Amino acid sequence: MHGRVKVKSTAQQEEEKRKEREKKLKVYLAARDACFSKRKEGIWDEGALQVTQQLLSSNPDFGTLWNYRRETLMHLETVRDEDEVQKIYEAELSFLESCLKVNPKSYGSWHHRGWVSNRLPRPDWARELGLCDRCLSLDDRNFHCWDYRRVVVKMSGVPVDQELAFTDRLIGSNFSNYSSWHYRSTLLPLLHPESPEEPAPPPRRASSSPPPSPQSRSHRVCEEQLLKEYELVQNAFFTDPNDQSAWFYYRWLLGRAEREEIISCMFVSREEERVSVAFSRAVNVSSAGLLLVLDGQPQRVEWRSVHPRFKHSPVWICDLAPGTISDVTNEHNLTVHWMEKHTHRDCALYTGRTESWCRDSATDQELFRSDLSVEKTSVLQSELQSCNQLRELEPLNKWCLLTIILLMRALDPLGYEKETLAHFQTLEEVDSMRSAYYGDLCSKFMIENTILKMEYAEVRVFSISDKSLTTLCHLDQLLLVTHINLSSNQLHRLPPQFAMLQCLEVLEANNNSIENLEGVYHLPKLEEVLLKNNKISTLADLEPLASCPKLKRLDLRGNPVTQVANVEAELTALLPSVVDLLL
Amino acid sequence: MAEEESQFEEFEQIDFLGDRHVRFFQRTLQVLPERYASLETTRLTIIFFALSGLDVLDALDVIDRNTMIEWIYSLQVLPTEDQANLSRCGFRGSSHIGIPYSTKGPGVLHPYDSGHVAMTYTGLCSLLILGDDLSRVNKQACLAGLRALQLEDGSFYAVPEGSENDIRFIYCAASICYILDDWSGMDIQKAIEYIRGSLSYDSGFGQGAGRESHGGWTYCAIASLCLMGRLEEALSQRELDRIRRWCIMRQQSGFHGRPNKPVDTCYSFWVGATLELLDVFQYTNFDKNRRFILSTQDRLVGGFAKWPDSHPDPLHAYLGLKVHPALNITQRAFQHVQQLQQTWRGSTGSCSRHLCTFAISK
């Protein structure tokens, strides 16, 4: 029911049309009834093919008729010799061609053609590929045709390099051919795999993690071929920088596999007798299989995520039985095993120490390389150079800007921070429709840079103020942070994920637009919360704070909630531990 | 004076013509023009578009609900006396095969009569929209019919005698299981594997493995995972972020379904709903989208078209309106199914996902 442009017609033309329609209807009903009565009587002959042919010509989506036709054909296979069957199927292919001329997007017709090609005694694959060529020359985005072509290639064993050459030709004549680039992305890894000697992946078990996606290792391309592809795709985006096809393909080429899954951090606190564990991705502890071993003894503990909202979380906590590690004169060795991934993390809690941790830094994990390959810096630098050349010619092209940002983050996120911010400014102006998206993306990169700076300085203070932050992310990397300063930004809320900041003692978030504090939840060490000039408007908004037992100081000046009747008394009742309340 | 007039014209240009759309959907439920003939076999889906459209417009009282409910139940493929046809049960698209009209069992055996997964899905939704309590749906038969349609690779056929198989029918199956509150109708793990296998290099979803990314199939993938409650299990944060990025880039004014294709009203739903389910609809430009959709509004006969200056049709008319993102029905109908499920379970628990809607009109 897609796309017919309006054309006006006269009353006379309308009447003529009506008469024609009535005639058609009579013919249609007669044919349909003849069809079904034949079928009922179990008649599978050329007559049956005739009758269904009439109907299918005008309605190729009458699925039942294709089924009847298939039954008829299968029956004929058993009562005719091979040559006759060949002729019958060839006639079928001709019939299908005429159907496809009428509607080149009919699921029924393409499906049936695939079925016929499979059963034909002597298939003519060249003819099938020829049909696809003709169809694609009329509409190179017809995915039915592309899908059928893939089936034909598979059935006939066309070599991959020949298909790759086919995409070469299409792309060569028209760079703006998204479907060709797509097809290329599926062919390339087959022809030039990243590591041909790599053993086959182990068979998947029922509870294991999801199967690999096209971005993962087995679908990557070897380096030599990659360089050739970079050249091809650069030609494309230099020729037409506004066409997304080449840019998406380029992004995929630059991309790299998902990183290894590990336990990124383990934190132990004597005071709360609690163990906090951070994973490299969100897990569900029941399927993940977590085992805590203390001084060689497996512990029976209940793991919980940081907030009741999360069944899946990167951070999990458990409480040890009272007295287990509270004595500061005792040394303890703890290990957490992630059974599903066969990996673990150790942490030693020394005498005289009240807490301990063990983690891989963000730098170690290469967390923020923004998906790009880290193997050859020189390659990335040369790509960055090319893109900058294009930017001189096309300073307002958003794809170019985005790619440059990506490359800069891969090469030197801190070194390129100023340029990155400037490019985001331009992006928000050039593609203002997506300015909210770019705002959040920029916030993410600024948070990443702050994490890197914090790690280089080897402190547990996270400070990112006056950076137009619109959103928070990577909170799982802030498990060890004791002081956080988010003042003078554009935050609206501290989301449930904020509860991952298990070591937080001081929270400064003045001068934002915060109206929701869901994430300030069961933070055992939190003492000070500064929320001057925000948008907290009801007492209910402050309820999560009641779950923080050590909260002493709370600054709510400049929030609408201070105007609520009897606010001081209500807050004293809600938050009894707070001795310093500023309204 | 001239300036005022042109301002008034401008206002008229962008207003939403609710009444016309009501009449458009009413006509859809009566007689359709000749060019819809090929849709006879899938008539129930057209009915669904019209009913849900009227529901969104709060205008269901223009039709006779009971007659409609009876007609839909007449499309149910019920088990025969000896239950030999269980794997063929569900709902059919219309009466085109010629089964005698009946709203109760036992079923009649006919070699070509069977349910069609998309008709079962739209049939159940239509009943919910009309306020029916689904008590006459033979749930076990529907689920048996559904199980018979799933292949080894996790995808589904539309009908038991075979058809093309792909991610569209996984969505239909997931919706059916969700509505009937019974996931024995499908092997979820296999379906998830098929869905993951359909993720393309640019982080959109194709109809199946190796196939081109497309807004419609991306919707089917994400909505299915949401209905199953497995979104974050099946896809990593990084994958989800990339999928969001692919979807965000689909907005041109309205949305298109694939790069370098023209925008089309229906993708405002397919891609918009996906963004909603992924929690990032706020990144889109609401005004531009609304303006495009309204530009495809037919001011005379009502309804929306795929493009401006094209004929309106029920699919685009319906998808130009606002609905619940995962089940593709109104909030009201969604709450109805939740209440029904509570009665079936005899508990006060609820299994809702996002209950957000996004406003196009009103």
JSON list of C-alpha atoms in Angstrom, two decimals, chain A residues 84 110 277 403 416:
[
{"chain": "A", "resi": 84, "resn": "GLU", "atom": "CA", "xyz": [9.37, -32.08, -18.55]},
{"chain": "A", "resi": 110, "resn": "TRP", "atom": "CA", "xyz": [10.43, -13.70, -4.20]},
{"chain": "A", "resi": 277, "resn": "VAL", "atom": "CA", "xyz": [32.41, -5.49, 42.91]},
{"chain": "A", "resi": 403, "resn": "THR", "atom": "CA", "xyz": [34.70, 11.27, 12.59]},
{"chain": "A", "resi": 416, "resn": "TYR", "atom": "CA", "xyz": [42.68, 17.11, 21.98]}
]
